[in-house]
Amino acid sequence: MIAIFLPAIGLCANRLYLDAAIDGKPSQLVLDTGTSGSTIVLFSDAARRLGLKDIRKSGDLVGKTGEYSLSMLGASFRTSFLIYDKPGYLPGEGAGTLPYWSVAQNVWTIDLPDKLFNASKDIPVGLRGFIRAKIIHDETKILGIEIPNGSSPALPIAIDTGQDSGITLSHAQWKKWSKANPDIPLTLDASFMPGAGVVARPEKWASTFTIGDLVIHGVPVKEANDAETASEGAGTVCLL
């Protein structure tokens, strides 16, 4: 893994963002580790503000730009961007989303309670008591890890910083877990997902939820929609 010494990363409405410059203009990109592929997405209002031309063909639902300069984390290069309309729940700072694959070689230290973010060449001290999880590299290009599970095989999960909170289960896992916890009140959660639109799905709040050796307290548990199941597989999906 490659160390980065010039991080510019912060907390934006419970999401991670990086400071960048697009075509020489300051911008902020929200890190979305649940996005497959490696193309950076710009929101339509930001693309107009930055003066980037939409060259989509007639009938295309998703916009696209030509190549423009992008500077972030001490590096500069030219790339094209996809253009989407911005979801209403995102704050004004984010110009677009940065897929995990574009920063997959970086070593990040993230302290969410204290809103501290850093990067270095060394593994931080004081982590001997933490669970060690192997990163999964596959064709989806989303951030996946394997959670240790005692003497049993490790459990694969996907980490999606593009979602606001909670744990999402595949249809089969949700049905099994919900049946095992009938006394937990059921409600509905609604959200927007590019490609799927506005999605409503059942949700329960768990006082504890166990994934292998990992125990999570006070967390909402949701059923995956079809788009999430298709992109992130049938395994447990853990959302920051």
XYZ file of C-alpha atoms in Angstrom:
240
model
C 0.000 0.000 0.000
C 1.194 3.527 -0.774
C 1.430 6.143 1.958
C -0.036 9.616 1.349
C 1.369 12.517 3.356
C -0.941 15.292 2.159
C -4.445 14.270 3.292
C -7.265 16.806 3.067
C -10.135 14.777 4.408
C -12.998 15.737 6.718
C -16.489 14.930 7.954
C -19.401 16.293 5.936
C -22.909 15.344 7.140
C -21.597 11.964 8.417
C -19.700 11.378 5.185
C -16.016 11.552 4.335
C -14.818 14.073 1.822
C -11.514 15.092 0.260
C -10.442 18.546 -0.841
C -9.582 18.660 -4.531
C -9.214 21.043 -7.456
C -11.130 20.386 -10.683
C -9.966 22.383 -13.699
C -8.073 24.546 -11.200
C -11.153 25.329 -9.081
C -11.444 24.212 -5.404
C -13.953 21.400 -4.853
C -14.860 18.720 -2.318
C -15.476 15.090 -3.303
C -17.405 12.720 -1.037
C -15.680 9.339 -0.642
C -18.177 6.608 -1.609
C -16.664 3.179 -1.004
C -19.861 1.458 -2.176
C -19.588 2.803 -5.712
C -18.383 0.240 -8.239
C -16.007 1.223 -11.006
C -13.363 3.930 -10.957
C -15.010 6.943 -12.630
C -15.567 10.021 -10.458
C -19.113 11.397 -10.409
C -19.863 15.127 -10.408
C -23.262 16.531 -9.504
C -24.918 18.555 -12.254
C -24.956 21.822 -10.269
C -21.225 21.483 -9.520
C -20.407 20.686 -13.143
C -22.163 23.890 -14.210
C -20.423 25.910 -11.485
C -17.038 24.559 -12.558
C -17.749 25.278 -16.212
C -17.457 21.641 -17.311
C -19.280 20.803 -20.528
C -21.771 17.915 -20.590
C -21.123 15.936 -23.788
C -23.764 13.239 -23.287
C -25.447 11.939 -26.430
C -29.157 12.349 -27.066
C -31.126 9.831 -24.999
C -28.367 9.210 -22.431
C -29.659 9.375 -18.854
C -26.210 9.960 -17.345
C -24.063 12.926 -18.338
C -20.355 12.808 -19.138
C -17.590 15.345 -19.541
C -14.448 15.440 -21.600
C -11.068 15.295 -19.834
C -10.247 17.996 -17.282
C -7.471 18.384 -14.712
C -7.985 16.933 -11.240
C -5.643 17.601 -8.310
C -5.941 15.819 -4.953
C -3.685 14.259 -2.334
C -0.601 15.854 -3.851
C -1.127 14.451 -7.363
C -2.511 15.994 -10.569
C -3.859 14.242 -13.652
C -6.512 14.539 -16.345
C -9.740 12.540 -16.264
C -13.357 12.581 -17.408
C -16.357 12.656 -15.054
C -19.867 11.248 -15.008
C -22.661 13.728 -14.220
C -25.644 12.952 -11.964
C -28.318 15.110 -10.404
C -27.503 15.668 -6.729
C -29.552 13.797 -4.095
C -31.476 16.222 -1.896
C -30.131 14.783 1.374
C -26.500 15.666 0.610
C -25.105 18.973 1.944
C -23.970 21.791 -0.287
C -20.218 21.223 0.035
C -19.889 18.034 -1.987
C -19.253 18.534 -5.709
C -19.446 14.816 -6.439
C -18.426 11.348 -5.304
C -15.045 9.649 -5.339
C -15.121 5.836 -5.746
C -13.070 3.654 -3.420
C -11.004 2.225 -6.264
C -9.486 5.622 -7.014
C -7.901 5.751 -3.526
C -7.594 2.018 -2.860
C -3.789 2.158 -2.539
C -3.833 4.745 0.264
C -3.451 4.051 3.993
C -6.077 6.017 5.944
C -6.484 6.586 9.674
C -10.077 7.603 10.502
C -11.229 8.536 14.019
C -14.958 9.208 13.624
C -15.827 10.094 17.267
C -13.219 12.892 17.330
C -13.632 13.724 13.613
C -9.914 13.177 13.018
C -8.522 11.945 9.710
C -4.925 11.338 8.752
C -2.660 9.282 6.532
C 0.887 8.042 7.045
C 3.352 5.370 5.959
C 3.126 3.514 9.270
C 0.325 1.573 10.933
C -0.805 3.685 13.938
C 0.278 2.508 17.393
C -2.219 1.198 19.932
C -4.108 -1.076 17.549
C -3.120 -4.446 19.004
C -6.579 -4.953 20.486
C -8.392 -4.107 17.242
C -9.891 -6.694 14.893
C -7.746 -7.232 11.796
C -9.736 -7.674 8.591
C -8.442 -8.650 5.151
C -9.399 -6.310 2.290
C -11.223 -7.979 -0.597
C -10.198 -7.031 -4.129
C -12.660 -8.206 -6.788
C -14.396 -7.091 -9.967
C -16.948 -4.907 -8.126
C -14.196 -2.445 -7.098
C -16.102 -1.545 -3.924
C -14.505 -1.703 -0.463
C -14.964 -5.219 0.916
C -13.393 -6.794 3.990
C -13.393 -10.218 5.637
C -14.403 -10.174 9.322
C -12.702 -12.899 11.442
C -15.170 -15.494 12.701
C -13.388 -17.526 15.354
C -12.374 -20.915 13.945
C -14.979 -20.658 11.154
C -14.407 -19.073 7.732
C -14.236 -15.273 7.708
C -17.411 -13.361 6.828
C -17.249 -11.009 3.805
C -18.922 -7.615 4.153
C -18.948 -4.424 2.081
C -18.242 -1.000 3.587
C -20.302 1.770 1.967
C -19.510 5.330 3.066
C -22.084 6.597 0.583
C -24.888 5.490 2.902
C -25.770 7.468 6.009
C -25.854 4.748 8.678
C -26.625 1.194 9.646
C -26.288 -2.374 8.428
C -27.977 -3.690 5.306
C -28.730 -7.378 4.883
C -29.518 -9.375 1.774
C -33.149 -10.451 1.349
C -32.490 -13.943 2.755
C -30.394 -12.675 5.685
C -32.944 -9.987 6.543
C -35.768 -12.535 6.583
C -33.762 -14.844 8.861
C -32.601 -12.085 11.239
C -35.999 -10.365 11.413
C -37.715 -13.671 12.210
C -35.204 -14.273 15.014
C -35.924 -10.788 16.460
C -39.732 -10.443 16.287
C -39.955 -8.104 19.314
C -37.917 -5.305 17.731
C -40.304 -2.639 16.317
C -40.401 -2.408 12.530
C -40.327 0.892 10.641
C -39.494 2.091 7.121
C -36.369 3.840 5.870
C -36.411 5.914 2.680
C -33.323 7.024 0.727
C -32.155 7.946 -2.771
C -29.792 5.734 -4.749
C -28.496 6.650 -8.222
C -29.816 4.103 -10.690
C -32.590 3.009 -8.319
C -34.222 6.337 -7.403
C -36.091 6.763 -4.114
C -36.083 3.459 -2.220
C -38.147 2.497 0.855
C -37.295 -0.626 2.835
C -38.020 -2.118 6.276
C -35.729 -1.244 9.176
C -35.246 -2.338 12.795
C -32.938 -0.878 15.460
C -30.741 -3.529 17.092
C -29.237 -3.010 20.546
C -26.418 -5.342 19.460
C -25.548 -6.933 16.130
C -22.813 -9.528 15.723
C -20.801 -10.168 12.563
C -18.269 -12.873 13.342
C -15.921 -11.473 16.013
C -17.278 -7.938 15.526
C -20.060 -6.678 17.837
C -21.873 -3.444 16.929
C -24.122 -1.626 19.419
C -27.181 0.554 18.795
C -27.402 0.220 15.019
C -30.249 0.323 12.454
C -30.582 -2.860 10.400
C -32.187 -2.677 6.943
C -33.139 -4.968 4.082
C -31.108 -4.470 0.909
C -32.860 -3.247 -2.202
C -32.388 -5.050 -5.513
C -29.747 -2.584 -6.745
C -27.618 -3.081 -3.614
C -27.924 -6.851 -3.841
C -26.833 -6.776 -7.490
C -23.804 -4.533 -6.885
C -22.669 -5.695 -3.442
C -23.610 -9.385 -3.476
C -25.595 -11.546 -1.121
C -23.302 -11.107 1.880
C -23.808 -8.822 4.831
C -23.345 -5.179 3.917
C -22.061 -2.931 6.698
C -22.587 0.777 6.144
C -20.660 3.529 7.950
